[in-house]
Amino acid sequence: MTTPTPTPVPRPPVVPVPENLILVKGDQAQGKGNEIFGIWPSGYVRQITPAEYRAWGNPAPTHQIAFGADDEFLQLYAYDRALRA
């Protein structure tokens, strides 16, 4: 009896990041330490889901919130939660 050859799993396609999207990431001490927010040119702000981020190919954040700048992180977090309420 032979072991069947495993079928290779195809890699999912990379979806382009929306044009002019600003990706903002907090430091490890803010929130869960892995939140990334998207800011669109229209002013729309929301937290990016892990699935979106992977589909976009895990791009580097455009802006990193400085360590200790909790007010900047909390503003984005509160805005996102208000939109989801």
XYZ file of N, CA, C and O in Angstrom:
340
model
N 0.842 -1.175 0.000
C 0.000 0.000 0.000
C 0.888 1.239 0.000
O 1.846 1.329 0.753
N 0.572 2.176 -0.864
C 1.382 3.387 -0.972
C 0.624 4.579 -0.400
O -0.599 4.611 -0.380
N 1.388 5.532 0.046
C 0.797 6.765 0.574
C 0.483 7.684 -0.601
O 1.342 7.914 -1.456
N -0.758 8.208 -0.651
C -1.084 9.103 -1.763
C -0.278 10.401 -1.687
O 0.060 10.883 -0.606
N 0.044 10.932 -2.828
C 0.770 12.200 -2.906
C -0.178 13.330 -2.487
O -1.292 13.435 -3.006
N 0.246 14.164 -1.537
C -0.641 15.252 -1.114
C -0.857 16.263 -2.246
O 0.055 16.569 -3.011
N -2.062 16.731 -2.335
C -2.393 17.741 -3.337
C -1.921 19.097 -2.830
O -2.262 19.486 -1.707
N -1.147 19.839 -3.608
C -0.694 21.161 -3.143
C -1.875 22.110 -3.000
O -2.801 22.110 -3.806
N -1.844 22.879 -1.943
C -2.890 23.856 -1.691
C -2.536 25.136 -2.441
O -1.453 25.693 -2.249
N -3.415 25.606 -3.312
C -3.099 26.828 -4.055
C -3.088 28.043 -3.123
O -3.856 28.124 -2.169
N -2.194 28.948 -3.409
C -2.126 30.184 -2.620
C -3.256 31.097 -3.046
O -3.561 31.212 -4.231
N -3.892 31.754 -2.085
C -4.968 32.674 -2.457
C -4.405 33.877 -3.210
O -3.262 34.279 -2.987
N -5.185 34.448 -4.099
C -4.689 35.610 -4.837
C -4.532 36.820 -3.911
O -5.239 36.954 -2.920
N -3.579 37.662 -4.231
C -3.385 38.895 -3.473
C -4.290 39.963 -4.069
O -4.284 40.199 -5.271
N -5.074 40.566 -3.208
C -5.999 41.615 -3.620
C -5.270 42.954 -3.462
O -4.587 43.167 -2.452
N -5.392 43.864 -4.421
C -4.690 45.144 -4.267
C -5.269 45.963 -3.112
O -6.467 45.948 -2.871
N -4.390 46.644 -2.411
C -4.809 47.541 -1.331
C -5.566 48.703 -1.972
O -5.151 49.212 -3.018
N -6.696 49.127 -1.369
C -7.417 50.269 -1.945
C -6.495 51.480 -2.126
O -5.609 51.740 -1.299
N -6.709 52.194 -3.195
C -5.866 53.331 -3.545
C -5.922 54.415 -2.473
O -6.986 54.740 -1.955
N -4.772 54.959 -2.135
C -4.609 56.057 -1.176
C -5.047 55.703 0.239
O -5.317 56.590 1.049
N -5.112 54.425 0.559
C -5.461 54.002 1.915
C -4.249 54.170 2.821
O -3.135 53.787 2.463
N -4.454 54.757 3.975
C -3.394 54.910 4.972
C -3.597 53.812 6.003
O -4.675 53.705 6.597
N -2.588 52.985 6.207
C -2.642 51.924 7.203
C -1.904 52.379 8.447
O -0.739 52.773 8.379
N -2.588 52.337 9.583
C -2.028 52.815 10.848
C -1.971 51.654 11.829
O -2.966 50.960 12.040
N -0.800 51.441 12.435
C -0.629 50.370 13.413
C -0.153 50.952 14.725
O 0.707 51.821 14.759
N -0.747 50.452 15.814
C -0.312 50.868 17.144
C 0.887 50.053 17.598
O 1.323 49.119 16.929
N 1.412 50.408 18.774
C 2.529 49.619 19.297
C 1.984 48.409 20.059
O 0.783 48.251 20.222
N 2.886 47.566 20.520
C 2.491 46.312 21.159
C 1.723 46.507 22.461
O 1.006 45.618 22.893
N 1.856 47.661 23.091
C 1.184 47.917 24.360
C -0.220 48.496 24.174
O -0.956 48.639 25.135
N -0.590 48.818 22.953
C -1.886 49.438 22.696
C -2.877 48.391 22.210
O -2.593 47.650 21.268
N -4.032 48.336 22.847
C -5.039 47.357 22.472
C -4.488 45.957 22.644
O -3.862 45.631 23.652
N -4.715 45.104 21.655
C -4.177 43.742 21.683
C -2.782 43.690 21.083
O -2.171 42.640 21.031
N -2.309 44.807 20.573
C -0.962 44.867 20.013
C -0.878 44.520 18.549
O 0.192 44.560 17.970
N -2.003 44.188 17.925
C -1.948 43.822 16.513
C -3.021 44.515 15.682
O -3.247 44.137 14.540
N -3.682 45.518 16.228
C -4.720 46.218 15.479
C -4.111 47.101 14.400
O -3.115 47.775 14.617
N -4.738 47.066 13.229
C -4.363 47.946 12.135
C -5.630 48.648 11.680
O -6.665 48.013 11.484
N -5.552 49.954 11.550
C -6.692 50.754 11.124
C -6.432 51.279 9.723
O -5.298 51.551 9.348
N -7.498 51.410 8.960
C -7.410 51.983 7.633
C -8.095 53.335 7.620
O -9.173 53.496 8.187
N -7.453 54.305 7.012
C -8.036 55.644 6.857
C -8.111 55.913 5.361
O -7.088 55.974 4.677
N -9.337 56.047 4.863
C -9.562 56.302 3.443
C -9.513 57.800 3.172
O -9.710 58.611 4.084
N -9.268 58.216 1.925
C -9.208 59.640 1.584
C -10.500 60.395 1.938
O -10.470 61.584 2.207
N -11.613 59.689 1.974
C -12.899 60.333 2.314
C -13.002 60.647 3.798
O -13.924 61.348 4.214
N -12.073 60.118 4.609
C -12.120 60.334 6.042
C -12.677 59.141 6.795
O -12.698 59.117 8.021
N -13.133 58.131 6.065
C -13.678 56.925 6.678
C -12.552 56.179 7.385
O -11.474 55.984 6.829
N -12.792 55.783 8.630
C -11.794 55.085 9.431
C -12.418 53.807 9.970
O -13.536 53.831 10.468
N -11.703 52.702 9.861
C -12.158 51.477 10.505
C -10.990 50.527 10.686
O -9.956 50.652 10.027
N -11.194 49.578 11.613
C -10.171 48.580 11.860
C -10.175 47.578 10.714
O -11.222 47.139 10.250
N -8.999 47.232 10.247
C -8.834 46.271 9.166
C -8.887 44.865 9.762
O -8.229 44.588 10.764
N -9.655 43.989 9.146
C -9.748 42.617 9.646
C -8.496 41.834 9.264
O -7.835 42.158 8.269
N -8.165 40.810 10.051
C -7.007 39.987 9.692
C -7.137 39.363 8.298
O -6.147 39.243 7.575
N -8.357 38.982 7.902
C -8.555 38.387 6.574
C -8.252 39.395 5.467
O -7.634 39.047 4.460
N -8.692 40.642 5.645
C -8.385 41.685 4.649
C -6.882 41.890 4.545
O -6.321 41.977 3.450
N -6.243 41.990 5.700
C -4.812 42.263 5.739
C -4.024 41.163 5.030
O -3.102 41.438 4.267
N -4.403 39.906 5.268
C -3.745 38.781 4.581
C -4.020 38.826 3.080
O -3.135 38.576 2.267
N -5.277 39.140 2.710
C -5.631 39.193 1.283
C -4.848 40.278 0.565
O -4.561 40.160 -0.631
N -4.506 41.335 1.276
C -3.740 42.431 0.678
C -2.247 42.112 0.645
O -1.438 42.921 0.185
N -1.851 40.952 1.156
C -0.438 40.562 1.128
C 0.359 41.077 2.304
O 1.574 41.224 2.216
N -0.289 41.380 3.435
C 0.370 41.872 4.656
C 1.264 43.086 4.381
O 2.470 43.070 4.655
N 0.694 44.162 3.823
C 1.530 45.324 3.502
C 2.053 46.004 4.774
O 1.463 45.890 5.844
N 3.148 46.690 4.624
C 3.711 47.441 5.749
C 2.788 48.606 6.089
O 2.233 49.247 5.193
N 2.611 48.891 7.384
C 1.785 50.046 7.757
C 2.379 51.344 7.215
O 3.595 51.501 7.131
N 1.504 52.259 6.831
C 1.923 53.559 6.346
C 2.377 54.439 7.508
O 3.274 55.261 7.375
N 1.726 54.245 8.657
C 2.018 55.069 9.839
C 2.049 54.177 11.065
O 1.175 53.343 11.248
N 3.054 54.343 11.893
C 3.165 53.609 13.149
C 2.910 54.591 14.281
O 3.569 55.628 14.375
N 1.926 54.284 15.130
C 1.658 55.151 16.279
C 2.825 55.004 17.247
O 3.242 53.889 17.580
N 3.340 56.115 17.692
C 4.506 56.113 18.576
C 4.174 55.462 19.915
O 3.037 55.520 20.390
N 5.187 54.842 20.518
C 5.010 54.239 21.828
C 4.564 55.308 22.817
O 5.160 56.379 22.895
N 3.501 55.031 23.538
C 2.997 55.968 24.534
C 1.977 56.957 24.001
O 1.373 57.702 24.766
N 1.744 56.998 22.693
C 0.755 57.920 22.123
C -0.621 57.253 22.151
O -1.262 57.053 21.132
N -1.053 56.913 23.362
C -2.299 56.172 23.513
C -3.517 56.962 23.054
O -4.486 56.374 22.585
N -3.469 58.290 23.173
C -4.622 59.090 22.752
C -4.896 58.933 21.251
O -6.042 58.834 20.830
N -3.853 58.861 20.437
C -4.026 58.681 18.989
C -4.651 57.315 18.696
O -5.575 57.193 17.900
N -4.147 56.285 19.377
C -4.698 54.944 19.194
C -6.154 54.899 19.663
O -7.017 54.355 18.975
N -6.428 55.455 20.828
C -7.783 55.396 21.385
C -8.792 56.161 20.525
O -9.961 55.772 20.453
N -8.361 57.224 19.863
C -9.260 57.947 18.963
C -9.680 57.043 17.798
O -10.857 56.973 17.459
N -8.732 56.369 17.180
C -9.058 55.464 16.077
C -9.919 54.308 16.557
O -10.894 53.933 15.911
N -9.585 53.757 17.718
C -10.332 52.631 18.269
C -11.768 53.036 18.584
O -12.716 52.323 18.237
N -11.960 54.201 19.213
C -13.301 54.676 19.563
C -14.120 54.977 18.316
O -15.322 54.677 18.258
N -13.496 55.560 17.308
C -14.206 55.875 16.067
C -14.684 54.590 15.397
O -15.821 54.489 14.946
N -13.817 53.581 15.354
C -14.177 52.297 14.763
C -15.337 51.659 15.529
O -16.292 51.175 14.935
N -15.277 51.673 16.852
C -16.334 51.059 17.664
C -17.649 51.821 17.512
O -18.726 51.219 17.509
N -17.590 53.127 17.372
C -18.819 53.917 17.190
C -19.491 53.576 15.863
O -20.719 53.495 15.777
N -18.694 53.341 14.830
C -19.266 52.980 13.526
C -19.907 51.590 13.564
O -20.887 51.341 12.881
N -19.352 50.717 14.380
C -19.870 49.352 14.457
C -21.067 49.222 15.390
O -21.744 48.207 15.385
N -21.311 50.234 16.201
C -22.420 50.169 17.179
C -23.775 50.234 16.509
O -23.985 50.630 15.429
